[in-house]
Short mmCIF file of the N, C-alpha and C atoms (twelve columns), coordinates in Angstrom:
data_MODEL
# 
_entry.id   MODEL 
# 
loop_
_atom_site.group_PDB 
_atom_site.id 
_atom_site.type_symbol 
_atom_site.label_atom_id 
_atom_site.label_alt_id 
_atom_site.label_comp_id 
_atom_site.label_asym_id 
_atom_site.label_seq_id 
_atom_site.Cartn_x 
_atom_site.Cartn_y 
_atom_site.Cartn_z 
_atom_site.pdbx_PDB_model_num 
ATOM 1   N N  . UNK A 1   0.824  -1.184 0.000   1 
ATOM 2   C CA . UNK A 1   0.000  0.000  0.000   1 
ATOM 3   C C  . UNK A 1   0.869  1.248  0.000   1 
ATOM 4   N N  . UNK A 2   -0.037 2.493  -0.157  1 
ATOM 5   C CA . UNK A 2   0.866  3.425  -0.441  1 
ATOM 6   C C  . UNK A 2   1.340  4.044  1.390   1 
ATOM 7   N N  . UNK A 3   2.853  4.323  0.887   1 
ATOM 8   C CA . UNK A 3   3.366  5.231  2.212   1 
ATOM 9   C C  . UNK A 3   3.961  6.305  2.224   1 
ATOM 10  N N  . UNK A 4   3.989  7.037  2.868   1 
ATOM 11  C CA . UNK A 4   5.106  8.210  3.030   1 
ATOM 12  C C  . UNK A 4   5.316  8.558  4.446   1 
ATOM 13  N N  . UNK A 5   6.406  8.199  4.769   1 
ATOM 14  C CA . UNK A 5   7.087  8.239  6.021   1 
ATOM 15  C C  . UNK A 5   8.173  9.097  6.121   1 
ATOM 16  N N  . UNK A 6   7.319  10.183 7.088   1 
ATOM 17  C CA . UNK A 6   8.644  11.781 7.654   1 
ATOM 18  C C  . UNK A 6   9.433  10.815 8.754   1 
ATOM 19  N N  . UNK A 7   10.226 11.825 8.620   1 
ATOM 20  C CA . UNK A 7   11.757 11.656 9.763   1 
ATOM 21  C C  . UNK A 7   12.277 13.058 9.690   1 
ATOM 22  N N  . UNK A 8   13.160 13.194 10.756  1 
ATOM 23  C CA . UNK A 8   14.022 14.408 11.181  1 
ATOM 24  C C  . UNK A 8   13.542 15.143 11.726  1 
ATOM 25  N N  . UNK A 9   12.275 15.660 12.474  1 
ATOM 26  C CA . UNK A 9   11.879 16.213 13.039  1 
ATOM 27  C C  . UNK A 9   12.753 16.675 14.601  1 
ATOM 28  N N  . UNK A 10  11.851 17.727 14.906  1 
ATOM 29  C CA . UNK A 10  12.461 17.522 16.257  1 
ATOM 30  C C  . UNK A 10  12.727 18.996 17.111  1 
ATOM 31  N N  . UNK A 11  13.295 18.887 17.948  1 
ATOM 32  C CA . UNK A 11  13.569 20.442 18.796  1 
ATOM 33  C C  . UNK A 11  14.645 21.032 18.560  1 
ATOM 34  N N  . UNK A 12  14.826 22.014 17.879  1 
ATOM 35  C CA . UNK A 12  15.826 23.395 16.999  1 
ATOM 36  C C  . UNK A 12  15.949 24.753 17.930  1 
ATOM 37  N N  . UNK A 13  16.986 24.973 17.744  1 
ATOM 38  C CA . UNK A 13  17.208 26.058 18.607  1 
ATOM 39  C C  . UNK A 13  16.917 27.432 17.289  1 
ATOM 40  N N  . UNK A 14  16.675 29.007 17.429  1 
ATOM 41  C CA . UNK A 14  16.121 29.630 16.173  1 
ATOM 42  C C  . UNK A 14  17.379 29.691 16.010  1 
ATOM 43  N N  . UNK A 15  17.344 29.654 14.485  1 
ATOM 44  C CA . UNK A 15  18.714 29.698 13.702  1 
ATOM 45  C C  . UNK A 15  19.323 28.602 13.156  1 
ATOM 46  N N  . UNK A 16  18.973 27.673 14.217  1 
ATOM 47  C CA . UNK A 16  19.203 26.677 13.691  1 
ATOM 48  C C  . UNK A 16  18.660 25.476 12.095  1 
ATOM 49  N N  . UNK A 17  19.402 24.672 12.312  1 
ATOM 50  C CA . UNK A 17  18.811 23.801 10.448  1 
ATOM 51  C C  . UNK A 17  18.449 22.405 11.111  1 
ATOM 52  N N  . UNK A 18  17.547 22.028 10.411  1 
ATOM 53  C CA . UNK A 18  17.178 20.598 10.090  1 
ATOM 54  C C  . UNK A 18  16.824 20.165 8.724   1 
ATOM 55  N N  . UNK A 19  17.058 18.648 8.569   1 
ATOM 56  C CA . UNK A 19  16.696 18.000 7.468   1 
ATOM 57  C C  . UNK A 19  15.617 17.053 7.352   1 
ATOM 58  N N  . UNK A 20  14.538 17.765 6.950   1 
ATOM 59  C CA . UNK A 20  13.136 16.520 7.193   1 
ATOM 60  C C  . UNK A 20  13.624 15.159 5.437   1 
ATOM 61  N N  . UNK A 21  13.219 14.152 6.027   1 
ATOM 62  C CA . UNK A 21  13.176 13.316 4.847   1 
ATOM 63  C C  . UNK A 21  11.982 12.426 4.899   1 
ATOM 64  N N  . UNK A 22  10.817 11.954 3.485   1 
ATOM 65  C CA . UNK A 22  9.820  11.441 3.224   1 
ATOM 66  C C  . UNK A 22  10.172 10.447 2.522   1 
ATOM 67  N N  . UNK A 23  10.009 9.369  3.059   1 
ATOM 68  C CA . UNK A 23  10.410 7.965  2.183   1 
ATOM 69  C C  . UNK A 23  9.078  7.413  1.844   1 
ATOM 70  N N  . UNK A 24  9.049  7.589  0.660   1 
ATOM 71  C CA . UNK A 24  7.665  6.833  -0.357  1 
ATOM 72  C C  . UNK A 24  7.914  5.523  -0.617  1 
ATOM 73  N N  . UNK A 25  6.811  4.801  -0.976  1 
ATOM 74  C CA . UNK A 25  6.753  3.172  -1.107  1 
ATOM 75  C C  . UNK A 25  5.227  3.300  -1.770  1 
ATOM 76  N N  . UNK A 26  4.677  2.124  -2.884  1 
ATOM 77  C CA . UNK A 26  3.956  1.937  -3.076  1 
ATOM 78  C C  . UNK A 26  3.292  2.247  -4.333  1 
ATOM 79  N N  . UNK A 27  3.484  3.442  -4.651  1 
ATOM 80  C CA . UNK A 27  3.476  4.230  -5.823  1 
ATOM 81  C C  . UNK A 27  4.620  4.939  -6.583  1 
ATOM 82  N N  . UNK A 28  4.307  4.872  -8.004  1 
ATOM 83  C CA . UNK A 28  5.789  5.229  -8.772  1 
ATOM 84  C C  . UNK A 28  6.273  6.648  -8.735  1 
ATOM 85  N N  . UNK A 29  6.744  6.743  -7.745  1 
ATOM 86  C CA . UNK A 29  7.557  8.219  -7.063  1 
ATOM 87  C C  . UNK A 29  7.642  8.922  -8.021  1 
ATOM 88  N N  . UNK A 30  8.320  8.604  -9.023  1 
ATOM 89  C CA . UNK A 30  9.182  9.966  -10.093 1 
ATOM 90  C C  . UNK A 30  7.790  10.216 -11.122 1 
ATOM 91  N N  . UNK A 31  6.468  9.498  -10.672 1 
ATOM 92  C CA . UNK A 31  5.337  10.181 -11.895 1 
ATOM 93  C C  . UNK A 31  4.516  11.394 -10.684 1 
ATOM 94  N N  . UNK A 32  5.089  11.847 -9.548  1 
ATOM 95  C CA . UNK A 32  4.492  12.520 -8.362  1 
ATOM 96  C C  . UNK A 32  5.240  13.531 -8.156  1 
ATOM 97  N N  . UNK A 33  3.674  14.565 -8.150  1 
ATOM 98  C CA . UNK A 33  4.842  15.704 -7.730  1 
ATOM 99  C C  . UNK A 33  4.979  16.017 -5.921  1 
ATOM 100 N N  . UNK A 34  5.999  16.194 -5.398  1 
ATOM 101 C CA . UNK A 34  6.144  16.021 -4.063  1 
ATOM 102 C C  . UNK A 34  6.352  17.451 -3.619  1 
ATOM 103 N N  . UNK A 35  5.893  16.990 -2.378  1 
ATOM 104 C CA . UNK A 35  5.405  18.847 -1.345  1 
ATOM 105 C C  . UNK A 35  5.794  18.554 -0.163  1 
ATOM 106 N N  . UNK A 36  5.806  19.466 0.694   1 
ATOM 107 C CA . UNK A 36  5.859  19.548 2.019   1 
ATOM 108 C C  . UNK A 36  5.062  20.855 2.493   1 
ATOM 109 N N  . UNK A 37  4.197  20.493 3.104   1 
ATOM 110 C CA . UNK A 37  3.044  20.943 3.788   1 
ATOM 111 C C  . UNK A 37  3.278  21.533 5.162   1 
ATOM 112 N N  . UNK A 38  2.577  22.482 6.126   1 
ATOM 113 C CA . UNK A 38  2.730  22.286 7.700   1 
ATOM 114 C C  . UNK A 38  1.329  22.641 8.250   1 
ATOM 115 N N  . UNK A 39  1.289  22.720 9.185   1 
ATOM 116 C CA . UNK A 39  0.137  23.207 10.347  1 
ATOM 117 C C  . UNK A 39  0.839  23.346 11.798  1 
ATOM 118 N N  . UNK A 40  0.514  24.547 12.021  1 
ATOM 119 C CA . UNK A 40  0.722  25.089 13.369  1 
ATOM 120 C C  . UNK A 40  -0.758 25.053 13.801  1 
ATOM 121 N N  . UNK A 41  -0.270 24.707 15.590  1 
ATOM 122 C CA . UNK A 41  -1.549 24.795 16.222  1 
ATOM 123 C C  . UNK A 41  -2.592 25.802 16.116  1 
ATOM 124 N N  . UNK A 42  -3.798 25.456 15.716  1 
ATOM 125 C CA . UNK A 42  -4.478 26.884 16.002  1 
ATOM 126 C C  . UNK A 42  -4.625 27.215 14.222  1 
ATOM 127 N N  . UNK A 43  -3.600 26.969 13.281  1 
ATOM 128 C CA . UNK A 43  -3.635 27.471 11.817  1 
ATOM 129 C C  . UNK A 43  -4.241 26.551 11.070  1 
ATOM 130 N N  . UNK A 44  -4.868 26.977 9.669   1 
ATOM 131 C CA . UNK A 44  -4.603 26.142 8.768   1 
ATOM 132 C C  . UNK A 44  -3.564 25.566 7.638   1 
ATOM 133 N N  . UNK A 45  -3.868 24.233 7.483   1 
ATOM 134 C CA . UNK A 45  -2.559 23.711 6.728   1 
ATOM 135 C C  . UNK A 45  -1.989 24.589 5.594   1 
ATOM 136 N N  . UNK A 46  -0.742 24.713 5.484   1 
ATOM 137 C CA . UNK A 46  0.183  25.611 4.245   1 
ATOM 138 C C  . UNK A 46  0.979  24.702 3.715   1 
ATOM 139 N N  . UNK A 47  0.628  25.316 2.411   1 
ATOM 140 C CA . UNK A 47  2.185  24.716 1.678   1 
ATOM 141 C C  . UNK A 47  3.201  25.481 1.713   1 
ATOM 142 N N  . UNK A 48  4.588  24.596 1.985   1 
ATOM 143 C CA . UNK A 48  6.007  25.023 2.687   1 
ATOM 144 C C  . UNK A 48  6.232  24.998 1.034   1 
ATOM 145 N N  . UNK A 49  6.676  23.870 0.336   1 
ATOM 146 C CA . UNK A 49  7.453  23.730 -0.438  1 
ATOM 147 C C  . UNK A 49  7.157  22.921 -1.829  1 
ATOM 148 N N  . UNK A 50  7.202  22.675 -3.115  1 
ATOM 149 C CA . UNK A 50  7.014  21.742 -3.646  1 
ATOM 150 C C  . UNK A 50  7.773  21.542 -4.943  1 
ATOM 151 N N  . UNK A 51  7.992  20.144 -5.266  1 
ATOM 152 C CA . UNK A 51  8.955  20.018 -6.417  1 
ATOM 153 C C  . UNK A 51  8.128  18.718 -7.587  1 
ATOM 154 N N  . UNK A 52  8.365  19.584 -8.856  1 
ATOM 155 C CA . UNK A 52  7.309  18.732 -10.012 1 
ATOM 156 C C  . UNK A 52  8.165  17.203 -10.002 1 
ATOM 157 N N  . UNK A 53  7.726  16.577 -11.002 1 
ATOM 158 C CA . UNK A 53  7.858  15.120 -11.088 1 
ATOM 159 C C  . UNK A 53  9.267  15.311 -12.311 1 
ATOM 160 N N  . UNK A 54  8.525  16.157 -13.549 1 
ATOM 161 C CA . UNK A 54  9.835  16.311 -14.474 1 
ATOM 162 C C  . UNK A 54  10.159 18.161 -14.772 1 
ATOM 163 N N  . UNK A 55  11.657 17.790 -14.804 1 
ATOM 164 C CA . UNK A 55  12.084 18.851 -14.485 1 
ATOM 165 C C  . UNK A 55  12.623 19.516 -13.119 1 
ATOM 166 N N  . UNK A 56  11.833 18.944 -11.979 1 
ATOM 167 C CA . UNK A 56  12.584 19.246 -10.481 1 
ATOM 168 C C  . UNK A 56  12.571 20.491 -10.277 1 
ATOM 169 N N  . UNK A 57  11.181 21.221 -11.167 1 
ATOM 170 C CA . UNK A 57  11.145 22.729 -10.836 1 
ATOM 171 C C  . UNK A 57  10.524 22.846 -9.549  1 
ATOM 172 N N  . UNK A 58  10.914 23.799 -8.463  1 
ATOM 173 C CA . UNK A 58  10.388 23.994 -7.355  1 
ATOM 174 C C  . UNK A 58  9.674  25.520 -7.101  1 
ATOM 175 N N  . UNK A 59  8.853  25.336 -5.731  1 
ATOM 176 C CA . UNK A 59  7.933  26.396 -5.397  1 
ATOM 177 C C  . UNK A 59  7.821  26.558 -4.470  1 
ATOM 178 N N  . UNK A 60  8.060  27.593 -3.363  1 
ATOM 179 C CA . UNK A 60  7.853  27.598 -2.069  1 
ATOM 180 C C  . UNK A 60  7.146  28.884 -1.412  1 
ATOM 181 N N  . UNK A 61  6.846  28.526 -0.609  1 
ATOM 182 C CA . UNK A 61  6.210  29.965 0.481   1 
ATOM 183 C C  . UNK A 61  6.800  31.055 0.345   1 
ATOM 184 N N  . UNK A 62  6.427  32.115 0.260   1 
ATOM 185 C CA . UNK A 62  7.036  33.124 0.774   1 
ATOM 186 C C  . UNK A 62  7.844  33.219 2.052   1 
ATOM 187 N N  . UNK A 63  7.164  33.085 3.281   1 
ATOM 188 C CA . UNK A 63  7.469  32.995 4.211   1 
ATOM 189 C C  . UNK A 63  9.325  32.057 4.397   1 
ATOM 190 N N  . UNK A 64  9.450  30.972 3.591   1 
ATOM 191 C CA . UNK A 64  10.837 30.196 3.844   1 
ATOM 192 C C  . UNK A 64  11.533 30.235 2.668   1 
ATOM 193 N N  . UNK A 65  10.985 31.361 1.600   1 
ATOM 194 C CA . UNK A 65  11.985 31.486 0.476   1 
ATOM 195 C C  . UNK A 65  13.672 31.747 0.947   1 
ATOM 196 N N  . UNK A 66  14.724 31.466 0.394   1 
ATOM 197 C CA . UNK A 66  15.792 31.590 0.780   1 
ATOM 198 C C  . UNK A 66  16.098 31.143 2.382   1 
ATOM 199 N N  . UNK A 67  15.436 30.261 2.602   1 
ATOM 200 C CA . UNK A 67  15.828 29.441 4.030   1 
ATOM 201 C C  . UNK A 67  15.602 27.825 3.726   1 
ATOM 202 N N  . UNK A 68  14.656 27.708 3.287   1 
ATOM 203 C CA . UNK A 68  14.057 26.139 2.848   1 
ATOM 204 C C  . UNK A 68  14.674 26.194 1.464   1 
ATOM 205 N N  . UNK A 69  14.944 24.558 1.413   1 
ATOM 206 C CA . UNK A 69  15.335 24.119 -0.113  1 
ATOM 207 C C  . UNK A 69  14.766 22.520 -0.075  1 
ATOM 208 N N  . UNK A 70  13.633 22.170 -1.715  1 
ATOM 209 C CA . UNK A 70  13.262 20.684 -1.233  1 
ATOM 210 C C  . UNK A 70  13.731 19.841 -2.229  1 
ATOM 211 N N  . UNK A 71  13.940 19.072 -2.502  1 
ATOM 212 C CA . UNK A 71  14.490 18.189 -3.173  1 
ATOM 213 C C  . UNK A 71  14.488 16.796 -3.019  1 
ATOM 214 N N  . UNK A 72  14.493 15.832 -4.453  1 
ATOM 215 C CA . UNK A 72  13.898 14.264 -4.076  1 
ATOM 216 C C  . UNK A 72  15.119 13.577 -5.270  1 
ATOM 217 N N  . UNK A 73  15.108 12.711 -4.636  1 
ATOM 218 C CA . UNK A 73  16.165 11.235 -5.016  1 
ATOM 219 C C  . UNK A 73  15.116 10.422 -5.896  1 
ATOM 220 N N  . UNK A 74  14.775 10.514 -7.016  1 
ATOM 221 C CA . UNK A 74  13.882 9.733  -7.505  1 
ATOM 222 C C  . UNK A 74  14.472 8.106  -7.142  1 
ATOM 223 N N  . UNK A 75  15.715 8.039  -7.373  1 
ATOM 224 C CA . UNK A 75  16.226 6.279  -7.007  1 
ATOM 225 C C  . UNK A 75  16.111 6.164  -5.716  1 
ATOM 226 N N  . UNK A 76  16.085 6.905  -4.376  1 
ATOM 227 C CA . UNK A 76  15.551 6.543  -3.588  1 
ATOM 228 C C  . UNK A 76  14.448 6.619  -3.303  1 
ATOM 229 N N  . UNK A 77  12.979 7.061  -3.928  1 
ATOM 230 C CA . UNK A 77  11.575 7.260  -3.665  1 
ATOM 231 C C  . UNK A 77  11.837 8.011  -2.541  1 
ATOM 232 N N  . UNK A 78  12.664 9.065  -2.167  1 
ATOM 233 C CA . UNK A 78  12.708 10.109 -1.372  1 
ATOM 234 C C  . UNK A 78  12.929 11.638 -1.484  1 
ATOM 235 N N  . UNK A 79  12.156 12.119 -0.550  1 
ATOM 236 C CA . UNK A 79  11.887 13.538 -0.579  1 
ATOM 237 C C  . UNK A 79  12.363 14.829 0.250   1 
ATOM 238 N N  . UNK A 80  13.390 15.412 0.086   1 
ATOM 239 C CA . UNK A 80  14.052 16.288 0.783   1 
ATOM 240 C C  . UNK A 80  13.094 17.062 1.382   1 
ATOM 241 N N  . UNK A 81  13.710 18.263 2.836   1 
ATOM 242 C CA . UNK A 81  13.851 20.151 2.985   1 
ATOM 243 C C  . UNK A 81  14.327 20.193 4.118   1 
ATOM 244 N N  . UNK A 82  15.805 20.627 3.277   1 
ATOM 245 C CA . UNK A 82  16.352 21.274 4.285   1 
ATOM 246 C C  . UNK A 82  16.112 22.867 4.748   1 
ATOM 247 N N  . UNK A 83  15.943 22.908 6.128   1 
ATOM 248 C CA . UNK A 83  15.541 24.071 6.179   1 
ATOM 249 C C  . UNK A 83  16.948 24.971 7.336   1 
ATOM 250 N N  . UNK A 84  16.993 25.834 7.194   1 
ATOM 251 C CA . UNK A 84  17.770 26.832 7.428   1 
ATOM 252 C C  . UNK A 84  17.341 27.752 8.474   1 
ATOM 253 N N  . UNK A 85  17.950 28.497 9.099   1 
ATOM 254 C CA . UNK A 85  17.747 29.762 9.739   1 
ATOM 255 C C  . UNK A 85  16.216 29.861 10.593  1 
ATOM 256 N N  . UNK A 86  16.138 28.775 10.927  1 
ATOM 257 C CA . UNK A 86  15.014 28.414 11.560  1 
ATOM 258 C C  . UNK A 86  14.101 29.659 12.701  1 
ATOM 259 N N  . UNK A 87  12.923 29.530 12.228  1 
ATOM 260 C CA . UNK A 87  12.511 30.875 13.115  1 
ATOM 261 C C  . UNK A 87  11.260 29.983 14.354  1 
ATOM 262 N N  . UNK A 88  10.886 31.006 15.285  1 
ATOM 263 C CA . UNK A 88  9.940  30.145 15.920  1 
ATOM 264 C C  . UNK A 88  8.716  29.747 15.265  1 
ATOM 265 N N  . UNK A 89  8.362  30.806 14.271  1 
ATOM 266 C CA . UNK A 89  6.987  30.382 13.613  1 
ATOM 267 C C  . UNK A 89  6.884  29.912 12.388  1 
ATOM 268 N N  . UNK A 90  8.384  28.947 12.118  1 
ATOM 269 C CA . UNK A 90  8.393  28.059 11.893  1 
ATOM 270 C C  . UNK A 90  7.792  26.494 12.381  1 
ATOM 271 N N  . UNK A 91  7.195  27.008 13.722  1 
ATOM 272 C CA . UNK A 91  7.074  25.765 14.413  1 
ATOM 273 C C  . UNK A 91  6.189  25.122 14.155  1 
ATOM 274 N N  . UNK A 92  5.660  23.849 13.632  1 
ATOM 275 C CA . UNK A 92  4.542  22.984 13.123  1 
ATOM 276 C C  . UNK A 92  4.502  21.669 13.185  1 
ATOM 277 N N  . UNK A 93  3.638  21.018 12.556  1 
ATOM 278 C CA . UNK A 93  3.661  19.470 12.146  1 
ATOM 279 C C  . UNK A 93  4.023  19.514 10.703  1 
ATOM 280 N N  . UNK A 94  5.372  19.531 10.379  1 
ATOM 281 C CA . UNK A 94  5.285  19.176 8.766   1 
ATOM 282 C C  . UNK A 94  4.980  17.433 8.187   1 
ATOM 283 N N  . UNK A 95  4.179  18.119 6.981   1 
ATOM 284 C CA . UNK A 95  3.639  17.130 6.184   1 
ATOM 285 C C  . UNK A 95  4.098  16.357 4.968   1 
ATOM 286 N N  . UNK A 96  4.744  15.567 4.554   1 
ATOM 287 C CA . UNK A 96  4.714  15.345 3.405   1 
ATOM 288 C C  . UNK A 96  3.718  14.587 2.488   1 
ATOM 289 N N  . UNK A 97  3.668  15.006 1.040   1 
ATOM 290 C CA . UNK A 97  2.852  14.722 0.270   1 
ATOM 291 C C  . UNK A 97  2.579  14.035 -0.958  1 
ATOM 292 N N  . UNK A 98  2.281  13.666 -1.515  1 
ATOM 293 C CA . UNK A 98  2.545  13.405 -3.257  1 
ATOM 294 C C  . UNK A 98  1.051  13.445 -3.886  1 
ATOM 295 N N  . UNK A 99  1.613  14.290 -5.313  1 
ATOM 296 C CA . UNK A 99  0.140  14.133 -6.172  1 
ATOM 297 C C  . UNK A 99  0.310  13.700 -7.540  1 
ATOM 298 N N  . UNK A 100 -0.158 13.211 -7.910  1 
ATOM 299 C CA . UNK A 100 -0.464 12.742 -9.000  1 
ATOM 300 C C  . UNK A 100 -0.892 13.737 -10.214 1 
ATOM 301 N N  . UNK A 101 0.051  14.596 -10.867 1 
ATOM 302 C CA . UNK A 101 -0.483 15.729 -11.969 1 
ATOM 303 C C  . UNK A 101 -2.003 14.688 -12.923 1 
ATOM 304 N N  . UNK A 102 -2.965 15.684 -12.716 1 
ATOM 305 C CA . UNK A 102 -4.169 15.545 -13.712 1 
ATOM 306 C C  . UNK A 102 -4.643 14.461 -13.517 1 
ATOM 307 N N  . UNK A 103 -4.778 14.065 -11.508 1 
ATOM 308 C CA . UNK A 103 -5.801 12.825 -11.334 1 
ATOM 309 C C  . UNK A 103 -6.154 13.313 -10.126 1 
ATOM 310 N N  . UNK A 104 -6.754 12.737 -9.077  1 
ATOM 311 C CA . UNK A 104 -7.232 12.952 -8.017  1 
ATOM 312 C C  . UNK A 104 -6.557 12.077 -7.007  1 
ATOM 313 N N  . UNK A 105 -5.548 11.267 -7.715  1 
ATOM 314 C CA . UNK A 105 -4.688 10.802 -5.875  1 
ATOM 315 C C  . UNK A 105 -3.591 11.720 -5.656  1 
ATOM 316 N N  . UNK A 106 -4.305 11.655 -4.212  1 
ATOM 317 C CA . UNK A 106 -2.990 12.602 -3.341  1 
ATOM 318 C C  . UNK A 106 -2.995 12.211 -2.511  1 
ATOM 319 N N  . UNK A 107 -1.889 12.016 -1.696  1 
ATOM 320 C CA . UNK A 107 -1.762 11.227 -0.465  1 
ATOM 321 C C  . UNK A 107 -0.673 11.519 0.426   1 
ATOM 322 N N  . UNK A 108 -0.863 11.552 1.797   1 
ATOM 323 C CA . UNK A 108 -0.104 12.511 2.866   1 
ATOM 324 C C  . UNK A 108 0.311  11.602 4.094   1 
ATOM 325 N N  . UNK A 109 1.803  12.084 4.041   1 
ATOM 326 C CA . UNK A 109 2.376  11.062 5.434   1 
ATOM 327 C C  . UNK A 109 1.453  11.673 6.931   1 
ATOM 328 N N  . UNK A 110 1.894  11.396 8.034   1 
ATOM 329 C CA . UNK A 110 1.528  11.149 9.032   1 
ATOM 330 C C  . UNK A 110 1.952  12.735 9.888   1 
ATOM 331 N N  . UNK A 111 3.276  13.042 9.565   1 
ATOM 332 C CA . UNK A 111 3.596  14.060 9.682   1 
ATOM 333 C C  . UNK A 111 5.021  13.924 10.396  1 
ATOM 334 N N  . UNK A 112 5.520  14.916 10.724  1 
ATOM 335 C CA . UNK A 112 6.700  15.214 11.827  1 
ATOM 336 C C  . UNK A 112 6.617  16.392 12.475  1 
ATOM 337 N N  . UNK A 113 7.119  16.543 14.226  1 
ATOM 338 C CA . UNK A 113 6.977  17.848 14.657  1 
ATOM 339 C C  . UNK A 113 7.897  18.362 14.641  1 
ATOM 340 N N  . UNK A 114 8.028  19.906 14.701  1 
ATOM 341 C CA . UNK A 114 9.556  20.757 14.251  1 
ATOM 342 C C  . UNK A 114 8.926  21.772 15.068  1 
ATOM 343 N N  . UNK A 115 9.876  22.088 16.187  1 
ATOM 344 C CA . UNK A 115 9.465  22.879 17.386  1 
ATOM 345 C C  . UNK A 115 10.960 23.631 17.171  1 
ATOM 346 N N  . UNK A 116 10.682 24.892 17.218  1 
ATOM 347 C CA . UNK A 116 12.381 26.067 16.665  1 
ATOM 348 C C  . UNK A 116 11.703 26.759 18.426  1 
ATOM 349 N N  . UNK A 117 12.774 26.776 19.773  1 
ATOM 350 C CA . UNK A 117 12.368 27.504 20.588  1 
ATOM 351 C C  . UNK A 117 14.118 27.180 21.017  1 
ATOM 352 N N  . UNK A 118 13.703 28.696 21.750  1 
ATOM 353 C CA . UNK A 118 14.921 28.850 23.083  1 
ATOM 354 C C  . UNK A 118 14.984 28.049 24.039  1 
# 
């Protein structure tokens, strides 16, 4: 069945970097375009980041332009973002994602928490 499983999460000091990674299974990775999503308590879900299937053109928030960078290993069915310069409201459950250009599956890992505090 299909998966996508975050890792790297975790407690960041501000300024600090982490590297979230989404390991897909199940479905043929390199026909998906892959995202990373978040939700802070209290918000609704945003898109952080996202990278097409061909070409590896990417798109991101305003908010983490020039701090976040996402990127995927098609031979590993994995999905980068490293993120940078970490701020507190940065702080969320990030999501990862995959969609399927010009169908209706989309499908979303479980999440990871990324807490940026003093």
């Amino acid at each position: 069945q299909v998966q996508l499983v975050e890792s790297g999460g975790g407690l960041v000091q501000p300024g600090g970097s982490l590297r979230l990674s989404c390991a897909a299974s199940g479905f043929t990775f390199s026909n998906y375009v892959m995202g990373w999503n978040r939700q802070a308590p209290g918000k609704e879900r945003e898109l952080v980041a996202m990278i097409t299937n061909i070409g590896g053109r990417t798109n991101y928030a305003d908010s983490v332009k020039g701090r976040f960078t996402i990127s995927r290993d098609n031979a590993k069915n994995t999905v980068y973002l490293q993120m940078n310069s970490l701020k507190p409201e940065d702080t969320a459950v990030y999501y990862c994602n995959a969609r399927l250009p010009y169908s209706d599956l989309h499908y979303w890992g479980q999440g990871t928490q990324v807490t940026v505090s003093s």
